[in-house]
Short mmCIF file of C-alpha atoms and ligand atoms in Angstrom, two decimals:
data_model
loop_
_atom_site.label_atom_id
_atom_site.label_comp_id
_atom_site.label_asym_id
_atom_site.label_seq_id
_atom_site.Cartn_x
_atom_site.Cartn_y
_atom_site.Cartn_z
CA ILE F 1 0.00 0.00 0.00
CA VAL F 2 2.73 2.48 0.88
CA GLY F 3 5.44 1.26 -1.45
CA PRO F 4 7.91 -1.57 -1.52
CA LEU F 5 9.56 -2.56 1.71
CA GLU F 6 12.99 -1.86 0.28
CA SER F 7 12.20 1.83 -0.32
CA LYS F 8 14.01 3.55 2.52
CA PRO F 9 13.57 5.88 4.24
CA TRP F 10 9.97 4.96 4.70
CA PRO F 11 7.46 7.72 4.10
CA LYS F 12 6.56 9.66 7.24
CA THR F 13 2.88 9.24 6.69
CA CYS F 14 0.87 6.33 5.41
CA GLN F 15 -0.10 6.90 1.80
CA ASN F 16 -3.27 4.98 2.41
CA CYS F 17 -4.72 6.89 5.33
CA GLY F 18 -2.30 9.74 5.91
CA ALA F 19 -1.73 8.87 9.55
CA ALA F 20 1.67 9.29 11.13
CA ARG F 21 3.97 6.32 10.74
CA HIS F 22 4.26 5.72 14.48
CA SER F 23 0.51 5.77 15.04
CA VAL F 24 -0.14 2.10 15.66
CA ASN F 25 -3.91 2.48 15.56
CA CYS F 26 -4.03 3.13 11.89
CA ALA F 27 -0.92 3.79 9.91
CA ALA F 28 1.04 0.93 11.41
CA SER F 29 -1.53 -1.56 10.23
CA HIS F 30 -1.11 -0.29 6.71
CA PHE F 31 2.62 -0.50 7.04
CA GLN F 32 2.29 -4.05 8.31
CA ILE F 33 0.08 -4.99 5.39
CA GLN F 34 2.81 -3.74 3.17
CA VAL F 35 5.38 -5.72 5.09
CA ALA F 36 3.39 -8.91 4.96
CA SER F 37 2.51 -8.58 1.32
CA THR F 38 5.89 -7.54 -0.05
CA MET F 39 8.14 -9.82 1.89
CA SER F 40 8.99 -13.23 0.60
CA LYS F 41 8.74 -15.16 3.84
CA ALA F 42 9.24 -13.93 7.36
CA ASN F 43 9.85 -15.76 10.59
CA LEU F 44 7.71 -15.65 13.71
CA PHE F 45 8.91 -15.28 17.28
CA TYR F 46 6.75 -16.67 20.09
CA ALA F 47 7.51 -16.18 23.78
CA GLN F 48 5.90 -17.35 26.99
CA SER F 49 5.84 -14.87 29.81
CA GLY F 50 5.02 -14.67 33.52
CA GLY F 51 3.47 -17.39 35.67
CA VAL F 52 2.70 -20.45 33.56
CA THR F 53 -0.57 -22.38 33.41
CA ALA F 54 -1.90 -25.85 32.65
CA VAL F 55 -2.82 -24.74 29.13
CA ILE F 56 -0.28 -22.15 27.97
CA ASN F 57 1.34 -24.86 25.86
CA ALA F 58 -2.03 -25.44 24.19
CA SER F 59 -1.71 -21.84 22.99
CA ALA F 60 1.83 -22.59 21.79
CA CYS F 61 0.42 -25.61 19.98
CA GLY F 62 -2.23 -23.37 18.36
CA VAL F 63 0.46 -20.91 17.26
CA ILE F 64 2.84 -23.48 15.80
CA GLU F 65 0.25 -25.69 14.12
CA THR F 66 -1.43 -22.67 12.53
CA ALA F 67 1.87 -21.19 11.38
CA ARG F 68 2.74 -24.54 9.80
CA LYS F 69 -0.42 -24.25 7.72
CA HIS F 70 0.95 -20.98 6.28
CA LYS F 71 4.27 -22.21 5.00
CA ASP F 72 4.10 -19.79 2.08
CA LYS F 73 4.17 -16.79 4.47
CA ILE F 74 5.85 -17.98 7.64
CA GLY F 75 9.27 -19.56 7.46
CA LYS F 76 10.35 -20.60 10.92
CA VAL F 77 8.58 -20.32 14.22
CA TYR F 78 11.12 -19.48 16.88
CA ALA F 79 10.30 -19.76 20.56
CA GLY F 80 12.24 -17.75 23.08
CA LEU F 81 14.25 -19.87 25.50
CA ASN F 82 12.82 -18.57 28.78
CA GLY F 83 10.62 -16.03 27.06
CA ILE F 84 11.78 -12.60 25.99
CA VAL F 85 15.09 -13.16 27.77
CA GLY F 86 15.80 -15.73 25.06
CA ALA F 87 15.37 -13.04 22.40
CA LEU F 88 17.80 -10.71 24.17
CA HIS F 89 20.39 -13.49 24.35
CA GLU F 90 19.59 -14.64 20.82
CA GLU F 91 18.55 -18.01 22.20
CA LEU F 92 15.90 -18.89 19.70
CA ILE F 93 14.45 -22.38 19.77
CA ASP F 94 13.78 -23.56 16.23
CA THR F 95 10.39 -25.23 16.61
CA ASN F 96 10.60 -26.47 13.00
CA LYS F 97 12.96 -29.09 14.40
CA GLU F 98 10.15 -30.57 16.51
CA SER F 99 7.96 -33.27 14.97
CA ALA F 100 4.26 -32.74 14.34
CA LYS F 101 3.60 -35.36 17.04
CA THR F 102 5.62 -33.45 19.65
CA ILE F 103 3.92 -30.17 18.77
CA ALA F 104 0.50 -31.87 19.01
CA ALA F 105 1.47 -33.21 22.45
CA LEU F 106 1.99 -29.63 23.66
CA ARG F 107 -1.78 -29.32 23.70
CA SER F 108 -1.92 -31.59 26.71
CA THR F 109 1.35 -30.62 28.42
CA PRO F 110 1.29 -28.24 31.41
CA ALA F 111 3.70 -25.40 32.25
CA GLY F 112 5.83 -23.45 29.77
CA ALA F 113 7.52 -25.89 27.41
CA PHE F 114 10.03 -23.28 26.15
CA GLY F 115 10.61 -21.65 29.52
CA SER F 116 8.95 -18.49 30.78
CA CYS F 117 10.29 -15.49 32.64
CA ARG F 118 9.47 -12.70 35.00
CA TYR F 119 11.40 -10.02 33.19
CA LYS F 120 10.19 -6.50 32.72
CA LEU F 121 11.39 -4.48 29.78
CA LYS F 122 11.80 -0.93 31.03
CA SER F 123 10.42 1.96 28.99
CA TYR F 124 12.33 2.88 25.85
CA ALA F 125 13.51 6.10 27.50
CA GLU F 126 14.92 4.14 30.46
CA ASN F 127 16.57 1.34 28.55
CA LYS F 128 16.93 1.91 24.83
CA ARG F 129 19.54 -0.80 24.50
CA GLU F 130 17.09 -3.60 25.29
CA TYR F 131 14.64 -2.53 22.61
CA GLU F 132 17.37 -1.93 20.09
CA ARG F 133 18.82 -5.34 20.87
CA LEU F 134 15.45 -6.98 20.26
CA ILE F 135 15.14 -5.25 16.92
CA GLU F 136 18.70 -6.25 16.07
CA VAL F 137 17.96 -9.90 16.89
CA PHE F 138 14.67 -9.85 15.00
CA LYS F 139 16.35 -8.29 11.96
CA ALA F 140 19.20 -10.78 12.04
CA HIS F 141 16.71 -13.65 11.95
CA ASN F 142 14.16 -12.08 9.60
CA ILE F 143 11.51 -12.04 12.33
CA ARG F 144 8.49 -9.93 11.42
CA TYR F 145 5.89 -11.42 13.71
CA PHE F 146 6.09 -11.34 17.49
CA LEU F 147 3.53 -13.23 19.56
CA TYR F 148 3.73 -12.60 23.30
CA ASN F 149 1.85 -15.08 25.49
CA GLY F 150 1.30 -13.49 28.88
CA GLY F 151 -0.73 -11.41 31.31
CA GLY F 152 -1.20 -7.67 31.71
CA ASP F 153 2.47 -6.75 32.05
CA SER F 154 3.39 -8.72 28.95
CA GLN F 155 0.63 -7.11 26.92
CA ASP F 156 2.08 -3.77 27.91
CA THR F 157 5.52 -4.82 26.67
CA ALA F 158 4.09 -6.09 23.37
CA ASN F 159 2.20 -2.83 22.93
CA LYS F 160 5.29 -0.68 23.54
CA PHE F 161 7.36 -2.83 21.24
CA ALA F 162 4.77 -2.64 18.43
CA GLN F 163 4.97 1.13 18.47
CA LEU F 164 8.71 1.30 18.79
CA SER F 165 9.38 -1.13 15.97
CA VAL F 166 7.41 1.13 13.64
CA GLU F 167 9.31 4.19 14.82
CA LYS F 168 12.60 2.37 14.28
CA GLY F 169 11.65 1.51 10.71
CA TYR F 170 11.47 -2.24 11.28
CA PRO F 171 7.77 -2.80 11.93
CA ILE F 172 6.88 -6.00 13.67
CA ASN F 173 3.37 -7.36 13.89
CA CYS F 174 3.06 -7.67 17.68
CA ILE F 175 0.16 -9.74 18.88
CA GLY F 176 -0.62 -10.48 22.51
CA VAL F 177 -1.80 -13.98 23.39
CA PRO F 178 -3.81 -13.85 26.62
CA LYS F 179 -2.86 -16.05 29.53
CA THR F 180 -3.20 -15.91 33.27
CA VAL F 181 -4.65 -18.09 35.96
CA ASP F 182 -5.52 -14.88 37.80
CA ASN F 183 -8.23 -14.13 35.18
CA ASP F 184 -7.66 -10.43 35.64
CA LEU F 185 -7.25 -9.21 32.04
CA PRO F 186 -9.92 -6.78 30.89
CA ILE F 187 -12.06 -7.06 27.72
CA THR F 188 -11.63 -10.81 27.30
CA ASP F 189 -14.48 -12.63 29.10
CA ASN F 190 -11.94 -14.93 30.74
CA CYS F 191 -8.27 -15.77 30.43
CA PRO F 192 -6.87 -19.08 29.22
CA GLY F 193 -5.43 -20.90 32.21
CA PHE F 194 -8.15 -19.77 34.56
CA GLY F 195 -10.79 -22.40 33.70
CA SER F 196 -8.41 -25.22 34.57
CA VAL F 197 -7.33 -23.71 37.89
CA ALA F 198 -10.99 -23.04 38.65
CA LYS F 199 -11.76 -26.70 38.04
CA TYR F 200 -8.81 -27.88 40.12
CA VAL F 201 -9.67 -25.77 43.17
CA ALA F 202 -13.40 -26.58 43.02
CA VAL F 203 -12.64 -30.31 42.74
CA SER F 204 -10.03 -30.13 45.51
CA ILE F 205 -12.18 -28.35 48.06
CA ARG F 206 -15.08 -30.71 47.34
CA GLU F 207 -12.88 -33.76 47.91
CA ALA F 208 -11.03 -32.35 50.94
CA GLY F 209 -14.38 -31.22 52.34
CA LEU F 210 -15.59 -34.83 52.31
CA ASP F 211 -12.41 -35.88 54.10
CA VAL F 212 -12.88 -33.35 56.91
CA ALA F 213 -16.55 -34.28 57.18
CA SER F 214 -15.50 -37.87 57.90
CA MET F 215 -13.00 -36.84 60.59
CA CYS F 216 -14.72 -33.98 62.33
CA ALA F 217 -16.66 -35.94 64.95
CA SER F 218 -13.48 -36.75 66.87
CA SER F 219 -10.62 -34.98 65.12
CA THR F 220 -10.06 -32.24 62.49
CA LYS F 221 -12.75 -29.59 62.38
CA VAL F 222 -11.24 -26.99 60.13
CA PHE F 223 -9.56 -27.25 56.75
CA VAL F 224 -8.05 -24.20 55.07
CA MET F 225 -7.04 -24.23 51.40
CA GLU F 226 -5.04 -21.32 50.02
CA VAL F 227 -5.38 -20.46 46.34
CA MET F 228 -3.56 -18.10 43.97
CA GLY F 229 -4.92 -15.10 42.11
CA ARG F 230 -2.86 -12.21 43.42
CA HIS F 231 -5.08 -9.17 44.00
CA ALA F 232 -8.19 -10.63 42.37
CA GLY F 233 -10.56 -13.20 43.82
CA TRP F 234 -11.47 -15.06 40.63
CA ILE F 235 -9.81 -18.34 41.64
CA ALA F 236 -11.13 -18.19 45.20
CA GLY F 237 -14.61 -17.47 43.86
CA ALA F 238 -14.47 -20.40 41.44
CA ALA F 239 -13.85 -22.76 44.36
CA GLY F 240 -17.34 -21.79 45.49
CA LEU F 241 -18.76 -23.85 42.60
CA ALA F 242 -18.18 -26.93 44.78
CA ALA F 243 -20.91 -25.86 47.23
CA GLU F 244 -24.14 -26.90 45.55
CA GLN F 245 -26.27 -27.53 48.64
CA ASP F 246 -26.47 -26.03 52.10
CA GLY F 247 -23.64 -27.53 54.17
CA ASP F 248 -21.35 -28.30 51.23
CA ALA F 249 -17.72 -27.20 51.26
CA PRO F 250 -16.46 -24.52 51.00
CA HIS F 251 -18.34 -22.86 53.85
CA ILE F 252 -16.24 -19.73 53.86
CA ILE F 253 -14.31 -17.99 51.08
CA LEU F 254 -11.96 -15.14 51.88
CA PHE F 255 -11.64 -12.76 48.92
CA PRO F 256 -9.00 -10.08 48.30
CA GLU F 257 -11.83 -7.74 47.35
CA ILE F 258 -13.28 -7.90 50.90
CA ALA F 259 -11.17 -6.47 53.72
CA PHE F 260 -10.49 -9.17 56.31
CA ASN F 261 -12.52 -8.78 59.50
CA ARG F 262 -11.12 -11.05 62.19
CA GLU F 263 -14.13 -11.02 64.55
CA LYS F 264 -16.67 -11.58 61.80
CA PHE F 265 -14.58 -14.40 60.36
CA LEU F 266 -14.10 -16.25 63.67
CA LYS F 267 -17.81 -15.93 64.46
CA LYS F 268 -18.62 -17.47 61.09
CA VAL F 269 -16.19 -20.38 61.63
CA LYS F 270 -17.71 -21.08 65.04
CA SER F 271 -21.29 -21.07 63.78
CA CYS F 272 -20.31 -23.26 60.84
CA VAL F 273 -18.69 -25.90 63.07
CA LYS F 274 -21.73 -25.79 65.33
CA LYS F 275 -24.10 -26.30 62.41
CA HIS F 276 -22.19 -28.74 60.17
CA GLY F 277 -19.59 -30.21 62.51
CA TYR F 278 -16.72 -28.80 60.44
CA CYS F 279 -15.69 -25.83 58.37
CA ALA F 280 -13.91 -25.86 55.00
CA ILE F 281 -12.33 -22.53 54.13
CA VAL F 282 -10.86 -21.24 50.87
CA VAL F 283 -8.54 -18.28 51.26
CA SER F 284 -7.10 -16.22 48.46
CA GLU F 285 -3.39 -15.47 48.73
CA GLY F 286 -4.24 -11.80 48.19
CA VAL F 287 -6.51 -11.28 51.21
CA GLN F 288 -5.85 -7.94 52.81
CA ASN F 289 -6.24 -6.22 56.14
CA PRO F 290 -8.48 -3.15 56.25
CA ASP F 291 -5.37 -0.97 55.84
CA GLY F 292 -4.54 -2.67 52.51
CA SER F 293 -1.58 -4.73 53.75
CA PHE F 294 -1.57 -8.42 52.86
CA LEU F 295 -2.42 -10.89 55.62
CA ALA F 296 0.59 -12.88 54.56
CA GLU F 297 3.45 -12.11 52.22
CA ALA F 298 6.08 -14.73 51.44
CA GLY F 299 8.64 -11.93 51.21
CA GLY F 300 10.41 -10.48 48.20
CA LYS F 301 9.15 -8.85 45.03
CA ASP F 302 9.34 -9.96 41.42
CA ALA F 303 10.71 -7.96 38.47
CA PHE F 304 7.37 -6.17 38.12
CA GLY F 305 7.35 -5.09 41.75
CA HIS F 306 4.61 -7.58 42.70
CA ALA F 307 4.91 -8.86 46.25
CA GLN F 308 5.38 -12.60 46.39
CA LEU F 309 2.30 -13.88 48.13
CA GLY F 310 1.75 -17.14 49.94
CA GLY F 311 1.40 -18.55 53.42
CA VAL F 312 -1.95 -17.13 54.42
CA ALA F 313 -3.50 -20.59 54.98
CA PRO F 314 -1.29 -21.53 57.96
CA PHE F 315 -1.78 -18.03 59.33
CA ILE F 316 -5.58 -18.36 59.22
CA ALA F 317 -5.52 -21.92 60.55
CA GLU F 318 -3.37 -20.91 63.50
CA MET F 319 -5.68 -17.99 64.24
CA VAL F 320 -8.65 -20.38 64.37
CA LYS F 321 -6.77 -22.76 66.67
CA GLU F 322 -5.71 -19.99 69.05
CA GLU F 323 -9.13 -18.38 69.29
CA LEU F 324 -11.48 -21.36 68.96
CA GLY F 325 -9.27 -24.34 69.77
CA TYR F 326 -10.26 -26.43 66.74
CA LYS F 327 -7.87 -28.97 65.28
CA TYR F 328 -6.99 -27.99 61.73
CA HIS F 329 -5.29 -29.02 58.51
CA TRP F 330 -4.26 -26.61 55.82
CA ALA F 331 -2.99 -26.81 52.25
CA VAL F 332 -1.36 -24.28 49.99
CA ALA F 333 -2.37 -25.34 46.48
CA ASP F 334 0.44 -23.19 45.05
CA TYR F 335 1.97 -24.55 41.80
CA LEU F 336 -0.12 -27.73 42.02
CA GLN F 337 -3.19 -25.72 41.00
CA ARG F 338 -1.72 -24.06 37.92
CA ALA F 339 0.20 -27.16 36.76
CA ALA F 340 -2.73 -29.56 37.10
CA ARG F 341 -3.13 -30.51 33.46
CA HIS F 342 -4.53 -33.95 34.37
CA ILE F 343 -7.77 -32.32 35.39
CA ALA F 344 -7.84 -29.39 32.97
CA SER F 345 -11.10 -27.94 31.76
CA ARG F 346 -11.80 -28.91 28.14
CA THR F 347 -13.31 -25.47 27.53
CA ASP F 348 -10.08 -23.89 28.76
CA VAL F 349 -7.91 -26.10 26.55
CA GLU F 350 -10.01 -25.28 23.49
CA GLN F 351 -9.91 -21.56 24.21
CA ALA F 352 -6.17 -21.58 24.86
CA TYR F 353 -5.58 -23.28 21.53
CA ALA F 354 -7.95 -20.90 19.76
CA VAL F 355 -6.24 -17.71 20.98
CA GLY F 356 -2.88 -19.07 19.82
CA ALA F 357 -4.26 -19.93 16.39
CA ALA F 358 -6.08 -16.58 16.10
CA ALA F 359 -2.91 -14.67 17.02
CA VAL F 360 -1.16 -16.10 13.95
CA GLU F 361 -4.11 -15.21 11.71
CA PHE F 362 -4.14 -11.69 13.15
CA ALA F 363 -0.45 -11.25 12.44
CA LEU F 364 -0.83 -12.51 8.88
CA ALA F 365 -3.75 -10.15 8.35
CA GLY F 366 -1.38 -7.30 9.10
CA LYS F 367 -2.75 -6.50 12.52
CA THR F 368 -0.54 -5.26 15.30
CA ALA F 369 -0.84 -4.19 18.95
CA VAL F 370 -3.94 -6.32 19.38
CA MET F 371 -4.84 -9.47 21.29
CA PRO F 372 -7.40 -12.19 20.55
CA ALA F 373 -10.08 -11.95 23.24
CA ILE F 374 -12.69 -14.50 24.30
CA ILE F 375 -16.17 -13.09 23.77
CA ARG F 376 -19.06 -14.79 25.57
CA GLY F 377 -22.29 -15.24 23.58
CA LYS F 378 -25.42 -13.57 24.92
CA GLY F 379 -27.68 -16.63 24.72
CA LYS F 380 -28.69 -18.83 27.68
CA LYS F 381 -26.56 -21.68 26.44
CA TYR F 382 -22.86 -20.89 26.85
CA SER F 383 -21.05 -20.02 23.65
CA TRP F 384 -17.88 -18.14 22.86
CA LYS F 385 -15.98 -16.77 19.93
CA ILE F 386 -12.72 -14.96 19.35
CA GLY F 387 -12.80 -11.18 19.16
CA GLU F 388 -10.10 -8.54 19.17
CA ALA F 389 -8.83 -6.22 21.89
CA LYS F 390 -6.34 -3.39 21.55
CA LEU F 391 -3.24 -3.98 23.65
CA ALA F 392 -3.40 -0.38 24.81
CA ASP F 393 -6.73 -1.18 26.48
CA VAL F 394 -5.49 -4.41 28.04
CA ALA F 395 -2.04 -3.40 29.26
CA ASN F 396 -1.60 -2.99 33.00
CA VAL F 397 -5.31 -3.17 33.87
CA GLU F 398 -6.37 -5.61 36.63
CA LYS F 399 -9.98 -6.79 36.41
CA MET F 400 -11.27 -7.56 39.89
CA LEU F 401 -14.06 -9.91 40.87
CA PRO F 402 -17.25 -7.80 40.73
CA ARG F 403 -18.94 -7.12 44.06
CA SER F 404 -22.14 -8.61 42.61
CA TYR F 405 -20.34 -12.00 42.45
CA ILE F 406 -19.78 -11.98 46.22
CA SER F 407 -22.55 -12.67 48.74
CA ARG F 408 -23.71 -9.86 50.99
CA ASP F 409 -21.86 -11.25 54.05
CA GLY F 410 -18.68 -11.42 51.94
CA PHE F 411 -18.04 -15.14 52.53
CA SER F 412 -19.44 -16.91 49.45
CA ILE F 413 -20.44 -16.45 45.81
CA THR F 414 -23.75 -15.41 44.29
CA GLU F 415 -25.84 -17.06 41.60
CA GLU F 416 -24.51 -14.51 39.10
CA ALA F 417 -20.96 -15.65 39.84
CA ARG F 418 -21.96 -19.30 39.50
CA GLN F 419 -23.37 -18.61 36.04
CA TYR F 420 -20.14 -16.94 35.02
CA PHE F 421 -17.83 -19.65 36.40
CA ALA F 422 -19.77 -22.83 35.57
CA PRO F 423 -19.20 -22.97 31.78
CA LEU F 424 -15.49 -22.31 32.17
CA VAL F 425 -14.86 -25.58 34.02
CA GLN F 426 -16.95 -27.69 31.67
CA GLY F 427 -15.53 -30.82 30.12
CA GLU F 428 -12.43 -32.89 30.63
CA ASP F 429 -9.46 -33.27 28.31
CA TYR F 430 -7.32 -36.00 29.79
CA PRO F 431 -3.73 -36.36 28.67
CA GLU F 432 -2.48 -39.69 27.46
CA TYR F 433 -1.51 -42.02 30.31
CA LYS F 434 1.27 -44.61 30.29
CA ASN F 435 2.25 -46.81 33.23
CA GLY F 436 -0.35 -45.00 35.26
CA LEU F 437 1.15 -41.56 34.66
CA PRO F 438 0.37 -38.75 32.23
CA GLN F 439 2.70 -38.52 29.24
CA TYR F 440 3.84 -35.02 28.43
CA ALA F 441 5.76 -33.58 25.48
CA ARG F 442 9.56 -33.72 25.60
CA LEU F 443 11.05 -31.14 23.29
CA LYS F 444 14.46 -31.20 21.64
CA LYS F 445 14.77 -27.41 21.98
CA VAL F 446 17.35 -26.98 19.23
CA LEU F 447 18.72 -23.43 19.27
CA GLU F 448 19.20 -21.45 16.05
CA LYS F 449 22.82 -20.56 15.29
CA LYS F 450 23.70 -17.14 16.73
CA LYS F 451 24.60 -14.35 14.33
CA LEU F 452 25.30 -11.53 16.74
CA LYS F 453 27.69 -10.69 19.54
CA ALA F 454 26.74 -11.88 23.02
CA TRP F 455 24.25 -9.69 24.88
CA ARG F 456 25.71 -8.09 27.97
CA GLY F 457 22.59 -6.34 29.17
O1 F6P C 501 0.21 -14.41 38.07
C1 F6P C 501 0.01 -15.77 38.15
C2 F6P C 501 0.45 -16.30 39.47
O2 F6P C 501 0.27 -17.70 39.46
C3 F6P C 501 -0.19 -15.67 40.69
O3 F6P C 501 -1.45 -16.18 40.99
C4 F6P C 501 0.85 -15.93 41.74
O4 F6P C 501 0.77 -15.01 42.81
C5 F6P C 501 2.12 -15.72 40.99
O5 F6P C 501 1.84 -16.05 39.65
C6 F6P C 501 3.29 -16.51 41.44
O6 F6P C 501 4.38 -16.15 40.67
P1 F6P C 501 5.76 -16.88 40.64
O7 F6P C 501 5.58 -18.24 40.05
O8 F6P C 501 6.64 -16.01 39.78
O9 F6P C 501 6.24 -16.92 42.07
#
């Protein structure tokens, strides 16, 4: 549209729409169309970012399988060894070296098969070298498509990079691929990874609840299960699906959205034990005191400045023991919940695959700075389709559990929440089992030959 790729310097404005070259909203898309249509074949770079999930590899599978269907436009699919850090160090895994069978097995393999990272790219003003290095690496390996599979922070990085690559005259089609067990990305109805954690925690509290019920007459009366989710109570809320009838576990859910009230909580535990003989509690790692401090922090902060959470379950259990004298057990679901591929939600697996596949199609259509989003149908029967969200609208926004999803007393979920959560945990998608254990993909992870000097960032 704006002239052959080789014509440098590129025009300052798009000849199609007249918008400034660095305006990603409009002009960049035209530039990208030009790039895609005038280039012989370009390579694609895919990176996993942030906390992994049971289905992030299903997205990788969607990306790679779809790219392989477009051999005329996409040469190699590179995956970053340990995410974007792999791009900085020019450690690019050549996924073309993996067999179709191995790539297919990614669909049912948990965690991040290529390695993920908690690494924040600073702003361009703060650290130009990192961005310039990325462009240098992408240029050296003819990479024109960048798919970043992560949460809010990663979408922010992809957005910044999309704009910068245009400004630097080497436009990259940057597409975000949503992922996070925390389910806190805006616009998309839910985030791949969440449905499977939701299923795991609901199943776990139902099963553990039955255990405590059997013991409570003479032994354990309280069970506390801690779940992830950071500042948002989506995972904790989903555990509430397990309680279908009065008396079912969980009896109490502690949400980050509701300030912890010690007296009210202890009163509720006591009345629950009196009524049912036991009390099963789900506590979100992000539960806060009225002053906004976390009830329990594991200590330390990650590269994004997020406090490392964890350890609130023993804290709560001990509080119950001290005040009410009940024998307790507690569990911190921790990585078990987000790695539990054996009990993944089929809906989640399908959606994770679909966003990966859609991201490739978006890139080939010349789009940039966008993310495939899951759009829920309006009908009574659950349906979903893939829509499109601008990265600028997704970046760095945390979507909290709505107040209308939490009961008036703040300890359980409402019918509205149940309707939201229920479809997301539907269906099973068991991995292949051998000798009684799930079989997961084992990748060769062959690195592309380096062309540049070592990165000393
Ligand atoms: O953001 C996803 C998440 O699983 C959070 O729920 C949790 O607090 C965090 O990651 C843990 O991060 P890490 O694995 O880096 O300690």
